[in-house]
XYZ file of C-alpha atoms in Angstrom:
736
model
C 12.445 -74.233 -90.157
C 9.252 -76.417 -90.423
C 6.120 -76.407 -87.483
C 5.996 -79.068 -85.446
C 2.268 -79.745 -84.773
C 2.504 -81.500 -81.753
C 0.931 -85.287 -81.285
C -2.213 -85.022 -79.100
C -3.378 -81.585 -80.961
C -2.883 -83.850 -84.395
C -4.804 -86.072 -82.737
C -7.711 -84.211 -82.318
C -7.747 -82.463 -85.447
C -7.871 -85.640 -87.505
C -10.963 -87.127 -84.489
C -12.737 -83.728 -85.209
C -12.485 -83.751 -88.743
C -13.743 -87.273 -89.127
C -16.321 -86.492 -86.960
C -20.107 -87.136 -88.630
C -21.481 -82.810 -88.827
C -25.746 -82.834 -89.186
C -27.204 -82.365 -92.176
C -28.538 -79.273 -91.057
C -25.876 -77.380 -90.790
C -22.915 -76.138 -93.373
C -19.302 -77.727 -92.986
C -17.142 -76.259 -90.225
C -14.772 -74.547 -91.442
C -10.946 -74.685 -90.201
C -11.354 -72.488 -87.641
C -14.964 -73.669 -86.311
C -12.833 -76.737 -86.112
C -10.187 -74.848 -82.915
C -13.403 -73.524 -81.526
C -15.003 -77.046 -81.235
C -12.033 -78.469 -79.552
C -11.386 -76.397 -77.511
C -15.149 -76.544 -76.501
C -15.198 -80.458 -75.710
C -11.903 -80.810 -74.486
C -12.402 -80.127 -70.467
C -9.712 -81.282 -67.298
C -10.540 -84.950 -65.925
C -9.834 -84.242 -61.965
C -8.286 -86.515 -59.414
C -10.945 -88.399 -58.174
C -8.227 -90.926 -55.750
C -4.905 -91.439 -54.532
C -3.740 -94.659 -53.219
C -0.272 -93.448 -51.432
C 2.084 -96.489 -50.883
C 5.465 -96.680 -48.719
C 7.960 -96.857 -51.823
C 6.474 -93.825 -52.886
C 4.880 -94.348 -55.547
C 1.267 -93.665 -55.917
C -2.237 -94.647 -57.874
C -3.968 -92.049 -59.684
C -7.551 -92.434 -60.476
C -9.449 -89.841 -62.079
C -12.313 -90.124 -63.329
C -15.795 -87.517 -64.917
C -18.132 -87.792 -67.558
C -17.870 -87.309 -71.431
C -20.226 -86.910 -74.115
C -20.163 -87.365 -77.185
C -16.092 -87.435 -79.270
C -14.436 -85.506 -76.865
C -10.696 -85.029 -75.397
C -9.707 -84.747 -71.649
C -6.573 -83.653 -70.219
C -4.456 -84.221 -67.362
C -1.746 -82.344 -66.184
C 1.335 -83.936 -65.473
C 5.539 -82.723 -64.448
C 8.017 -83.686 -66.642
C 9.224 -85.591 -63.957
C 5.625 -88.310 -63.545
C 5.198 -88.438 -67.295
C 7.688 -91.885 -66.951
C 5.753 -93.191 -64.979
C 2.300 -91.933 -67.067
C 3.181 -93.638 -69.809
C 4.641 -96.940 -68.171
C 1.150 -97.414 -66.904
C -1.671 -94.959 -68.095
C -4.446 -96.946 -67.899
C -8.085 -95.859 -70.039
C -11.591 -97.066 -69.485
C -14.538 -95.994 -70.850
C -17.377 -97.845 -68.505
C -20.175 -96.963 -71.330
C -19.039 -98.459 -74.630
C -17.345 -95.670 -75.537
C -13.420 -96.041 -77.360
C -10.387 -93.851 -76.700
C -9.026 -93.227 -79.614
C -4.923 -92.495 -78.461
C -3.551 -90.044 -76.279
C -0.584 -86.932 -76.983
C 1.486 -84.925 -75.317
C 3.054 -81.685 -75.752
C 6.750 -83.954 -75.865
C 9.716 -82.132 -76.306
C 12.818 -82.893 -78.632
C 16.206 -83.413 -77.229
C 18.041 -79.838 -77.742
C 21.083 -81.276 -79.669
C 19.116 -82.850 -81.788
C 17.413 -79.264 -82.440
C 20.602 -77.699 -82.444
C 21.601 -79.344 -85.709
C 18.753 -78.620 -87.335
C 20.163 -75.225 -87.517
C 23.489 -74.255 -90.751
C 24.682 -72.602 -87.941
C 26.099 -75.735 -86.755
C 26.532 -74.676 -82.912
C 26.757 -77.220 -79.614
C 24.952 -76.133 -75.952
C 28.117 -74.247 -74.971
C 30.076 -72.379 -77.625
C 32.954 -70.011 -77.407
C 33.688 -66.784 -78.849
C 35.478 -68.751 -81.936
C 32.945 -71.082 -82.324
C 30.659 -68.597 -83.582
C 32.667 -66.820 -85.818
C 33.912 -69.602 -87.277
C 30.282 -71.035 -87.684
C 29.010 -67.516 -89.196
C 31.808 -67.524 -92.115
C 31.210 -65.738 -94.823
C 28.677 -63.466 -93.675
C 27.976 -60.214 -93.950
C 29.146 -57.728 -91.072
C 29.395 -53.946 -90.538
C 32.488 -53.902 -87.685
C 33.288 -51.163 -85.695
C 36.599 -50.346 -83.708
C 37.204 -47.030 -82.224
C 36.514 -44.325 -85.532
C 36.940 -46.736 -87.816
C 33.810 -49.050 -89.777
C 34.676 -51.496 -92.107
C 31.256 -53.255 -94.182
C 32.129 -56.696 -95.794
C 31.857 -60.633 -95.526
C 34.382 -62.244 -92.588
C 37.133 -64.185 -93.230
C 38.443 -65.958 -90.739
C 38.962 -65.749 -86.425
C 42.547 -66.123 -85.156
C 44.409 -66.603 -81.506
C 47.605 -65.014 -80.808
C 49.618 -65.167 -78.102
C 52.000 -63.109 -77.187
C 54.958 -64.288 -74.170
C 54.906 -62.678 -70.970
C 58.071 -61.000 -70.234
C 60.043 -59.557 -67.410
C 57.556 -56.495 -67.129
C 54.253 -57.816 -69.138
C 52.016 -60.950 -68.587
C 51.445 -63.584 -71.331
C 48.386 -62.092 -73.702
C 45.857 -64.184 -76.003
C 43.780 -61.105 -78.518
C 41.900 -62.196 -80.720
C 41.758 -60.653 -84.469
C 39.178 -60.895 -87.371
C 39.595 -60.262 -90.781
C 37.122 -59.166 -92.834
C 36.817 -58.377 -96.752
C 35.051 -55.299 -98.011
C 33.143 -54.540 -100.159
C 35.651 -52.685 -102.718
C 37.910 -55.511 -101.838
C 40.178 -54.405 -99.244
C 41.331 -57.015 -96.641
C 40.723 -55.857 -92.435
C 42.464 -57.435 -89.873
C 40.834 -56.343 -86.648
C 41.640 -56.770 -82.724
C 38.360 -57.712 -81.073
C 38.273 -55.791 -77.796
C 35.733 -54.875 -75.233
C 34.927 -51.585 -77.378
C 34.433 -53.736 -81.134
C 31.214 -54.070 -81.974
C 30.001 -56.214 -84.710
C 26.869 -56.373 -86.452
C 25.299 -58.866 -88.301
C 23.876 -57.670 -91.919
C 22.286 -60.941 -92.955
C 18.772 -60.782 -91.868
C 18.046 -64.545 -92.674
C 21.858 -65.612 -90.250
C 20.517 -63.024 -88.180
C 16.736 -65.439 -88.056
C 18.895 -68.570 -87.630
C 21.055 -67.218 -84.213
C 17.536 -65.222 -82.602
C 16.522 -69.233 -83.031
C 18.859 -70.471 -81.573
C 19.513 -68.359 -78.482
C 15.558 -69.199 -77.970
C 16.070 -73.074 -78.123
C 19.275 -72.130 -75.358
C 17.127 -70.213 -73.223
C 14.000 -72.659 -73.900
C 15.743 -75.263 -71.122
C 15.090 -73.326 -67.891
C 11.631 -74.016 -68.236
C 10.259 -77.665 -69.088
C 6.911 -76.368 -67.672
C 3.824 -79.472 -67.617
C 2.699 -81.723 -69.914
C -0.233 -81.539 -71.184
C -1.535 -85.195 -71.758
C -4.373 -84.794 -73.782
C -6.908 -88.226 -73.849
C -9.972 -88.250 -76.790
C -12.624 -91.271 -75.896
C -15.210 -91.409 -78.827
C -18.608 -92.227 -78.346
C -22.486 -91.055 -78.186
C -24.299 -89.487 -75.591
C -22.594 -89.313 -71.772
C -20.547 -91.518 -70.339
C -18.197 -92.456 -67.361
C -14.434 -92.136 -68.272
C -11.900 -93.770 -65.478
C -7.836 -93.009 -66.054
C -5.484 -94.345 -63.737
C -1.980 -94.270 -63.827
C 1.184 -94.569 -60.674
C 3.303 -91.955 -60.551
C 6.564 -91.136 -58.053
C 5.300 -89.208 -54.997
C 7.286 -88.027 -51.587
C 6.420 -91.302 -49.129
C 4.026 -91.150 -46.775
C 4.607 -89.756 -43.326
C 2.952 -91.345 -40.042
C 3.181 -89.612 -36.839
C 2.035 -92.099 -33.458
C 0.545 -90.448 -29.919
C 0.915 -92.368 -26.868
C -1.746 -90.420 -24.917
C -1.757 -91.160 -20.794
C -2.816 -90.207 -17.595
C -0.102 -90.539 -13.793
C -1.580 -93.669 -12.102
C -2.840 -93.106 -8.926
C -0.123 -92.547 -5.555
C 0.739 -96.181 -4.577
C 0.018 -98.320 -7.156
C 3.520 -98.081 -9.515
C 3.990 -100.309 -12.577
C 0.590 -100.770 -13.082
C -0.546 -101.959 -16.462
C -2.652 -99.050 -17.796
C -5.212 -98.645 -20.963
C -3.505 -95.278 -22.884
C -4.792 -94.040 -26.224
C -2.732 -94.508 -29.367
C -3.404 -91.830 -31.744
C -2.151 -91.816 -35.402
C -1.417 -88.799 -37.908
C 0.103 -88.855 -41.142
C 1.812 -86.284 -43.299
C 0.984 -86.354 -46.696
C 2.701 -84.396 -49.360
C 1.040 -83.258 -52.698
C 4.263 -82.746 -55.312
C 2.449 -83.133 -58.550
C 1.138 -81.452 -61.089
C -2.561 -81.298 -59.931
C -4.642 -79.806 -57.273
C -6.119 -83.000 -54.924
C -9.947 -82.024 -54.718
C -12.154 -83.875 -52.654
C -10.029 -87.119 -53.761
C -10.701 -90.324 -51.793
C -7.294 -90.812 -49.955
C -5.607 -94.374 -49.317
C -2.439 -94.626 -46.937
C -1.305 -97.904 -47.534
C 1.366 -100.135 -45.795
C 3.064 -101.779 -48.103
C 5.502 -101.453 -51.495
C 5.382 -102.982 -54.574
C 7.936 -103.477 -56.720
C 7.960 -99.958 -59.196
C 10.513 -98.887 -61.553
C 11.820 -95.577 -64.203
C 12.164 -96.186 -67.094
C 12.176 -92.941 -69.228
C 9.720 -93.597 -71.967
C 9.126 -89.833 -71.680
C 12.625 -88.709 -73.711
C 13.021 -89.268 -77.468
C 15.683 -91.722 -78.623
C 17.055 -92.023 -82.097
C 19.177 -94.669 -83.043
C 22.593 -94.101 -84.666
C 22.973 -95.046 -87.862
C 25.997 -95.885 -89.604
C 27.032 -94.635 -92.739
C 27.961 -96.138 -95.976
C 30.154 -95.494 -98.405
C 28.971 -95.180 -102.542
C 30.583 -98.363 -104.635
C 32.031 -96.539 -107.067
C 30.090 -96.992 -109.508
C 28.480 -95.371 -108.062
C 24.981 -97.523 -107.504
C 23.403 -98.019 -104.048
C 23.298 -100.949 -102.458
C 20.463 -101.902 -99.865
C 21.864 -102.844 -96.406
C 19.871 -104.826 -93.241
C 20.244 -103.293 -89.663
C 19.165 -104.653 -86.155
C 16.384 -103.916 -84.118
C 16.600 -101.788 -81.953
C 15.848 -102.990 -78.447
C 12.476 -103.285 -77.264
C 11.717 -102.496 -73.247
C 7.805 -104.171 -72.189
C 6.237 -101.004 -70.319
C 4.475 -101.186 -67.018
C 0.191 -102.019 -66.841
C -0.880 -100.469 -63.419
C -4.523 -102.054 -62.450
C -6.303 -101.339 -59.621
C -6.085 -103.279 -56.208
C -10.166 -103.550 -54.305
C -8.694 -102.963 -50.586
C -11.519 -105.970 -48.929
C -10.814 -107.503 -45.204
C -11.561 -107.134 -41.912
C -10.439 -104.331 -39.944
C -6.775 -103.999 -39.394
C -4.712 -101.397 -39.199
C -0.696 -99.765 -39.725
C 0.741 -97.190 -39.479
C 4.455 -95.267 -38.885
C 5.143 -92.127 -37.450
C 7.795 -89.169 -36.707
C 7.799 -86.024 -35.024
C 6.191 -84.631 -31.702
C 2.125 -84.042 -29.881
C 0.858 -81.906 -32.665
C -2.277 -81.335 -33.633
C -3.561 -82.615 -29.963
C -6.649 -81.027 -29.186
C -7.169 -80.131 -24.927
C -4.250 -78.295 -23.012
C -1.747 -78.780 -25.746
C -3.036 -77.123 -28.482
C -2.912 -78.048 -32.447
C 0.006 -77.825 -33.548
C -0.193 -77.332 -37.722
C 2.826 -76.659 -39.767
C 3.059 -74.137 -42.046
C 0.935 -75.152 -45.807
C -0.593 -78.040 -44.025
C -4.380 -78.478 -44.142
C -6.543 -80.831 -42.315
C -9.910 -82.031 -43.912
C -12.468 -79.686 -43.158
C -15.120 -81.954 -43.212
C -16.873 -84.123 -40.165
C -15.099 -86.887 -39.052
C -15.883 -90.234 -38.086
C -15.350 -91.547 -35.280
C -14.277 -95.370 -34.706
C -16.613 -98.104 -32.899
C -14.110 -97.735 -29.411
C -14.535 -94.308 -29.376
C -18.229 -93.912 -29.500
C -17.825 -93.311 -25.658
C -16.384 -89.646 -25.941
C -18.316 -88.775 -29.625
C -21.356 -87.218 -27.765
C -19.768 -85.365 -25.063
C -19.865 -81.241 -24.286
C -16.877 -80.565 -24.585
C -17.716 -77.379 -21.601
C -19.673 -80.174 -19.374
C -16.828 -83.597 -20.191
C -13.710 -80.777 -19.301
C -14.423 -81.023 -15.140
C -14.642 -84.774 -15.383
C -12.087 -86.058 -17.611
C -8.379 -87.119 -17.871
C -6.235 -85.393 -19.644
C -6.447 -88.720 -21.878
C -9.766 -89.153 -22.704
C -9.889 -85.160 -22.742
C -7.561 -85.210 -26.050
C -9.181 -88.702 -26.750
C -12.667 -87.466 -27.580
C -10.990 -83.994 -29.354
C -9.529 -86.369 -31.557
C -12.038 -88.927 -34.327
C -9.705 -90.135 -36.769
C -11.744 -90.147 -40.340
C -10.327 -93.139 -41.274
C -11.467 -96.867 -41.971
C -8.836 -100.045 -42.236
C -8.055 -102.506 -44.631
C -5.856 -105.484 -45.725
C -5.401 -107.062 -48.428
C -2.612 -109.489 -50.298
C 0.435 -108.021 -48.405
C -0.451 -105.226 -47.688
C -2.654 -102.656 -45.384
C -3.907 -99.548 -45.956
C -6.212 -96.421 -44.004
C -8.939 -95.525 -46.195
C -9.746 -91.911 -45.264
C -13.930 -92.309 -45.177
C -13.979 -88.246 -45.987
C -12.810 -86.591 -49.330
C -10.431 -84.648 -48.817
C -8.210 -81.486 -50.670
C -4.855 -81.200 -50.737
C -3.200 -77.995 -53.501
C -0.307 -78.633 -54.932
C 2.911 -78.095 -53.653
C 0.582 -77.643 -50.549
C 0.827 -80.253 -47.434
C -1.659 -82.315 -45.443
C -1.931 -83.405 -41.575
C -4.394 -86.002 -41.466
C -5.572 -88.429 -37.884
C -5.527 -91.788 -39.171
C -6.121 -94.106 -36.076
C -7.562 -94.106 -32.461
C -6.818 -97.093 -30.248
C -6.817 -98.236 -26.834
C -3.066 -100.141 -25.829
C -2.219 -101.524 -23.105
C 1.000 -100.005 -21.487
C 3.304 -100.502 -18.546
C 5.652 -97.771 -17.729
C 9.157 -99.942 -17.142
C 13.338 -98.251 -16.598
C 15.006 -100.653 -20.128
C 18.932 -101.650 -19.225
C 20.933 -103.366 -21.222
C 24.509 -104.000 -22.019
C 24.566 -102.514 -25.344
C 22.808 -99.384 -23.794
C 23.953 -99.214 -20.012
C 22.384 -95.946 -18.921
C 18.642 -97.156 -17.790
C 16.038 -95.786 -19.919
C 12.207 -95.159 -18.947
C 9.850 -96.770 -21.145
C 6.449 -98.042 -21.988
C 6.214 -102.010 -22.320
C 2.725 -102.216 -25.270
C 0.932 -105.336 -25.911
C -1.272 -104.196 -28.850
C -4.395 -104.841 -27.724
C -5.982 -103.503 -30.681
C -6.995 -105.426 -34.417
C -4.326 -102.533 -35.947
C -1.530 -103.446 -36.853
C 1.329 -100.606 -36.262
C 3.477 -99.936 -38.838
C 7.247 -98.247 -38.458
C 7.861 -94.935 -37.559
C 8.040 -92.567 -34.319
C 6.195 -92.359 -31.295
C 5.251 -89.151 -28.477
C 4.842 -89.425 -24.815
C 2.791 -86.940 -23.896
C 1.607 -87.354 -19.882
C -1.250 -85.236 -18.240
C -0.962 -82.827 -20.934
C 3.085 -82.821 -20.910
C 5.526 -83.746 -23.335
C 7.377 -86.768 -22.023
C 10.041 -87.753 -24.949
C 9.629 -89.708 -28.223
C 11.150 -92.606 -29.871
C 11.136 -94.901 -32.620
C 9.145 -97.639 -33.259
C 9.059 -100.872 -35.438
C 5.807 -102.923 -36.623
C 3.881 -104.541 -33.876
C 0.881 -106.991 -35.369
C -1.690 -107.395 -33.456
C -1.406 -108.901 -30.126
C 2.232 -108.564 -29.576
C 4.195 -107.050 -26.823
C 7.174 -104.520 -27.205
C 9.402 -102.052 -25.099
C 9.194 -98.493 -26.368
C 12.118 -96.102 -25.094
C 11.881 -91.797 -24.329
C 13.217 -91.020 -22.217
C 16.768 -91.337 -19.357
C 15.371 -92.404 -16.272
C 18.371 -90.628 -13.806
C 17.146 -92.724 -10.404
C 18.387 -95.917 -11.522
C 21.326 -97.133 -11.264
C 22.691 -100.954 -12.391
C 26.199 -102.375 -12.303
C 27.523 -106.256 -13.156
C 29.394 -106.978 -9.111
C 30.762 -110.127 -10.742
C 31.042 -112.536 -13.594
C 32.059 -116.505 -13.793
C 33.533 -118.983 -16.104
C 33.836 -122.194 -15.291
C 34.303 -125.651 -16.330
C 33.458 -128.973 -14.852
C 33.760 -132.831 -15.887
C 30.562 -134.587 -16.176
C 31.737 -137.610 -17.245
C 34.180 -140.050 -18.843
C 34.107 -141.995 -21.615
C 36.435 -144.100 -23.238
C 36.107 -147.000 -26.479
C 39.203 -148.604 -29.589
C 41.390 -146.233 -27.916
C 39.726 -142.488 -27.349
C 39.104 -141.377 -24.313
C 36.170 -138.294 -23.601
C 35.700 -136.329 -21.506
C 32.491 -134.536 -21.023
C 31.985 -131.655 -19.315
C 29.855 -128.531 -18.062
C 30.931 -125.011 -19.382
C 29.040 -122.372 -16.905
C 29.076 -118.342 -17.009
C 27.432 -116.413 -14.445
C 26.598 -113.091 -13.803
C 25.512 -111.423 -10.933
C 23.297 -107.595 -12.148
C 23.155 -105.004 -8.813
C 20.405 -102.461 -10.070
C 19.533 -99.797 -7.476
C 16.179 -97.384 -7.259
C 17.541 -93.808 -5.849
C 13.827 -92.831 -6.628
C 11.196 -91.370 -4.461
C 9.000 -94.149 -6.365
C 8.949 -98.099 -6.660
C 10.382 -98.382 -10.191
C 10.032 -101.678 -12.513
C 12.953 -102.621 -14.603
C 13.708 -104.308 -16.921
C 16.956 -105.830 -17.303
C 18.122 -107.317 -20.924
C 20.441 -109.869 -20.589
C 22.146 -110.722 -24.350
C 21.806 -114.686 -25.211
C 24.874 -116.997 -25.670
C 24.088 -119.771 -28.576
C 24.482 -122.759 -27.281
C 23.611 -122.752 -23.972
C 21.269 -122.949 -21.318
C 19.246 -120.815 -18.711
C 20.538 -121.885 -15.408
C 18.773 -119.816 -12.933
C 16.055 -118.330 -10.785
C 14.180 -115.764 -11.448
C 13.026 -117.163 -15.249
C 14.010 -114.596 -17.631
C 9.943 -112.590 -18.012
C 10.060 -112.451 -22.205
C 12.804 -113.802 -24.795
C 13.754 -112.546 -27.716
C 15.852 -113.705 -30.702
C 18.748 -111.944 -29.292
C 17.933 -111.468 -25.252
C 16.414 -112.342 -22.352
C 14.797 -109.493 -20.714
C 14.229 -109.866 -16.361
C 12.059 -108.067 -14.170
C 13.437 -107.016 -10.945
C 11.034 -104.439 -9.219
C 12.900 -102.508 -6.972
C 11.022 -100.441 -3.830
C 12.318 -96.513 -3.330
C 15.912 -96.676 -2.107
C 16.475 -100.442 -2.564
C 19.307 -102.416 -4.777
C 17.950 -105.908 -5.651
C 20.327 -108.434 -7.459
C 19.816 -110.294 -9.689
C 21.600 -114.034 -10.738
C 21.519 -115.472 -14.453
C 23.745 -118.137 -14.569
C 23.983 -120.239 -18.264
C 25.898 -123.502 -18.722
C 26.559 -125.709 -22.328
C 27.482 -129.475 -22.743
C 30.779 -130.030 -24.382
C 33.499 -132.996 -24.249
C 37.555 -132.890 -25.365
C 38.394 -136.120 -27.348
C 41.682 -137.640 -26.345
C 43.471 -140.009 -28.741
C 45.341 -142.221 -26.198
C 47.620 -143.788 -28.673
C 48.899 -139.880 -28.192
C 48.420 -139.889 -24.638
C 50.854 -137.481 -23.066
C 51.355 -136.748 -18.892
C 50.661 -133.787 -19.216
C 46.421 -134.260 -20.435
C 46.364 -137.613 -18.246
C 47.583 -134.969 -14.956
C 44.980 -132.800 -16.946
C 41.949 -135.306 -16.811
C 42.803 -136.592 -13.790
C 42.276 -133.301 -12.051
C 39.451 -132.150 -14.481
C 37.899 -135.802 -12.932
C 38.898 -134.933 -9.082
C 41.685 -138.031 -9.127
C 38.278 -140.229 -9.417
C 39.586 -143.893 -7.410
C 37.425 -145.650 -10.408
C 38.978 -143.383 -13.848
C 42.559 -144.590 -12.302
C 42.057 -147.742 -12.147
C 40.717 -148.200 -15.254
C 43.778 -145.904 -16.848
C 46.102 -148.286 -14.940
C 46.786 -151.646 -16.997
C 47.584 -148.548 -19.476
C 49.973 -146.540 -17.113
C 51.795 -150.062 -16.375
C 52.241 -150.270 -19.585
C 53.324 -147.414 -21.125
C 55.900 -146.916 -18.102
C 57.395 -150.677 -19.586
C 57.204 -148.997 -22.866
C 59.644 -146.297 -21.404
C 62.031 -148.773 -19.968
C 62.156 -150.884 -22.655
C 62.903 -147.539 -24.983
C 64.931 -146.874 -21.942
C 66.556 -150.093 -22.662
C 67.351 -149.747 -26.669
C 68.977 -146.266 -26.150
C 71.436 -148.210 -23.866
C 72.492 -150.527 -26.166
C 72.418 -147.785 -29.142
C 75.037 -145.871 -27.444
C 77.043 -147.921 -26.506
C 76.955 -149.935 -30.376
C 77.875 -146.140 -31.208
C 81.138 -146.481 -28.633
C 82.277 -149.083 -30.228
C 82.221 -147.973 -34.175
C 84.120 -144.900 -33.244
C 86.117 -147.240 -31.400
C 86.629 -149.358 -34.438
C 87.188 -146.397 -36.715
C 90.082 -145.841 -34.632
C 92.105 -148.956 -34.421
C 91.728 -149.032 -37.905
C 92.750 -146.045 -38.660
C 95.894 -147.192 -36.299
C 97.042 -149.892 -37.893
C 96.399 -148.292 -41.448
C 99.049 -145.111 -40.246
C 101.373 -148.149 -38.452
C 102.222 -150.492 -41.856
C 105.515 -149.303 -41.560
C 106.099 -150.399 -37.653
C 107.675 -152.744 -36.459
C 105.109 -156.301 -36.148
C 104.989 -156.018 -32.338
C 103.125 -152.138 -32.380
C 101.299 -153.731 -35.370
C 100.144 -156.260 -33.538
C 98.728 -154.614 -30.476
C 96.282 -152.555 -32.263
C 95.206 -155.877 -34.481
C 94.410 -157.487 -31.578
C 92.998 -154.328 -29.935
C 90.306 -154.692 -33.650
C 89.330 -158.013 -33.129
C 88.532 -157.423 -29.608
C 85.999 -154.566 -30.398
C 84.624 -156.332 -33.411
C 83.595 -159.292 -31.250
C 81.698 -156.212 -28.652
C 80.547 -155.709 -31.838
C 78.458 -158.505 -32.473
C 77.688 -158.982 -28.410
C 75.736 -155.671 -28.922
C 74.255 -156.753 -32.111
C 73.006 -159.421 -30.616
C 71.393 -157.163 -27.739
C 69.763 -154.381 -30.069
C 68.274 -157.178 -31.475
C 66.646 -158.187 -28.302
C 66.039 -154.793 -26.919
C 64.326 -154.081 -30.729
C 62.092 -157.058 -30.129
C 61.961 -156.079 -26.008
C 60.209 -153.022 -27.087
C 58.278 -153.748 -30.041
C 57.175 -156.226 -27.584
C 55.635 -153.227 -24.767
C 53.930 -151.579 -27.193
C 51.999 -154.252 -28.513
C 51.202 -154.677 -25.156
C 49.724 -150.850 -25.171
C 47.837 -151.001 -27.585
C 46.201 -154.211 -26.731
C 45.431 -152.546 -23.323
C 44.702 -149.544 -25.282
C 42.719 -151.134 -27.605
C 40.033 -153.160 -25.169
C 40.215 -150.015 -22.505
C 36.659 -149.221 -21.841
C 34.901 -146.375 -19.410
C 31.766 -144.793 -18.791
C 31.972 -142.867 -15.433
C 29.691 -140.653 -14.260
C 31.135 -137.689 -11.428
């Protein structure tokens, strides 16, 4: 096996060999080079970490280098693809980055192909014996021992019988040194020893390669920075990291008796859980938590790829012919760029969990293997009223909310940039690898009103806070916990809340409030009838009405927020007006005194129209329209000429039908009489003359009926024309 030299080591050796040595010192030996390399190679620590909500982090390492120096950064194997895709190195004082190397791993399949054994990743015993055919072995089977070369291995199957199940035997054939041929069965007591030292080495190397796949270990990226004097080196990259998690606490004190539903000023605290699963410790790093999701992806750049090369047979004249082949697909890498965070103080955060880490009566709740930054925390300006209070002196005079606010001071400033919002921790923080940290990120005041929320979608009344984000912070999606005078009140979820936005946050069940529907009524009222050019339009209003019944069984008053779904196309047609409107809901405020039952009536209406073609009008439609208009005299008078014309058409149609019926009967008699004449061809003359006379009479009647038919058809057409004329000339515009 040829030894593989790592790219980073090779780069380092070449750079050291090419470095100019002082004239007063002898040229170093190879051993001196190795010592020098160890002396000038150092770790480049993490100095800044920015974590995004899409599960990536932007990392920056910074440190000082002197002369030609190599620096290393440790990563996990999972990080390496992102690092190779986004690595950026900058020497701030004129140095040159010569290159970077890392301990790569050749795929196991490629390494196994380099061994002469020809075994794959998961061989069987038969595969192994076939791979070592021809090797010198020593076989021990019971008391027999044979030394020679392995010829082959074969499998024999014995079929099952009534007494014995089917069995499989493995037989190896060995040709001894004296020429004897022996076939032995491989059993658990059979031992085979390799006598070929080179083959034993190959088998050992094969097993070592299989064992090496169990632990990939850390990847060490070595960066070579060449220059003179002391310089500042910055290295940045992105990496996949766990999503940072935020959790809110809403702290307030119960209002005074007799002041239910009063708006309060609550304290909102935000905490963040940060996990360090990278391959390096974060020691005194500047941490930023960013609510944003820049586009990011993984490209497996760290995996060596091998192109498939076609096998070209030799021509018969044994001459090689040059070949051309398509180039491989090029996949561009993504470079990360540093981000400058500026702007006015705005904030966002999301949360989950209960009121952990709150001082005062609740105490500090910390998860195992989690730490909080040990530096002194700087208070936000809005909470400076509490910053100078002594806990011992202030405790008796302050409410629970004030005590909790005074004991937690976030060490974070806020900044907005582009579509992102960041919490920048003002004090460095230390998080060891494979550990987590819980850090406070905000504390602010918000307006909050305690209400009961009821919705048809969730018929169980819920205790809720109707908050207004009076801070200049944007609160990101997450969970929250309610703490009332030091007691747990419930928890829930919130969507992003922008500054000055109002939002309902439900957190518990209200068992003292019941909401039901007393009646629900849908009706339609005609409001206008128009007609022109043979088309009549009936305009009507659809009305939907519902009455909600709110009963408060509590000993104090309740403010109940009733959510009523918005019906598309309808507008409200009742008082009171909703307190708030969302894209899908109306929210009504109902105040119920202790033991009181309050009714809320909500009415909605919409306009609609039904179109009728008067030429296809029928009596049923006419009756419906008249009923809808309460038999309006004006509409009846306008429709009377059309009704008369429709009756005249009906009369003419009846007369025509009567003539057609009479004509059909005459033609039936005519056919019968002709048949009789034909049948009496051999009868006496008197009988024949009588049938001929009857036939002549019938034909005269048919001729008269034909004239009546023509007249009836003309009368019907005239009546229809008159009806069409009256329909076309009809004009109605009647308000109801």
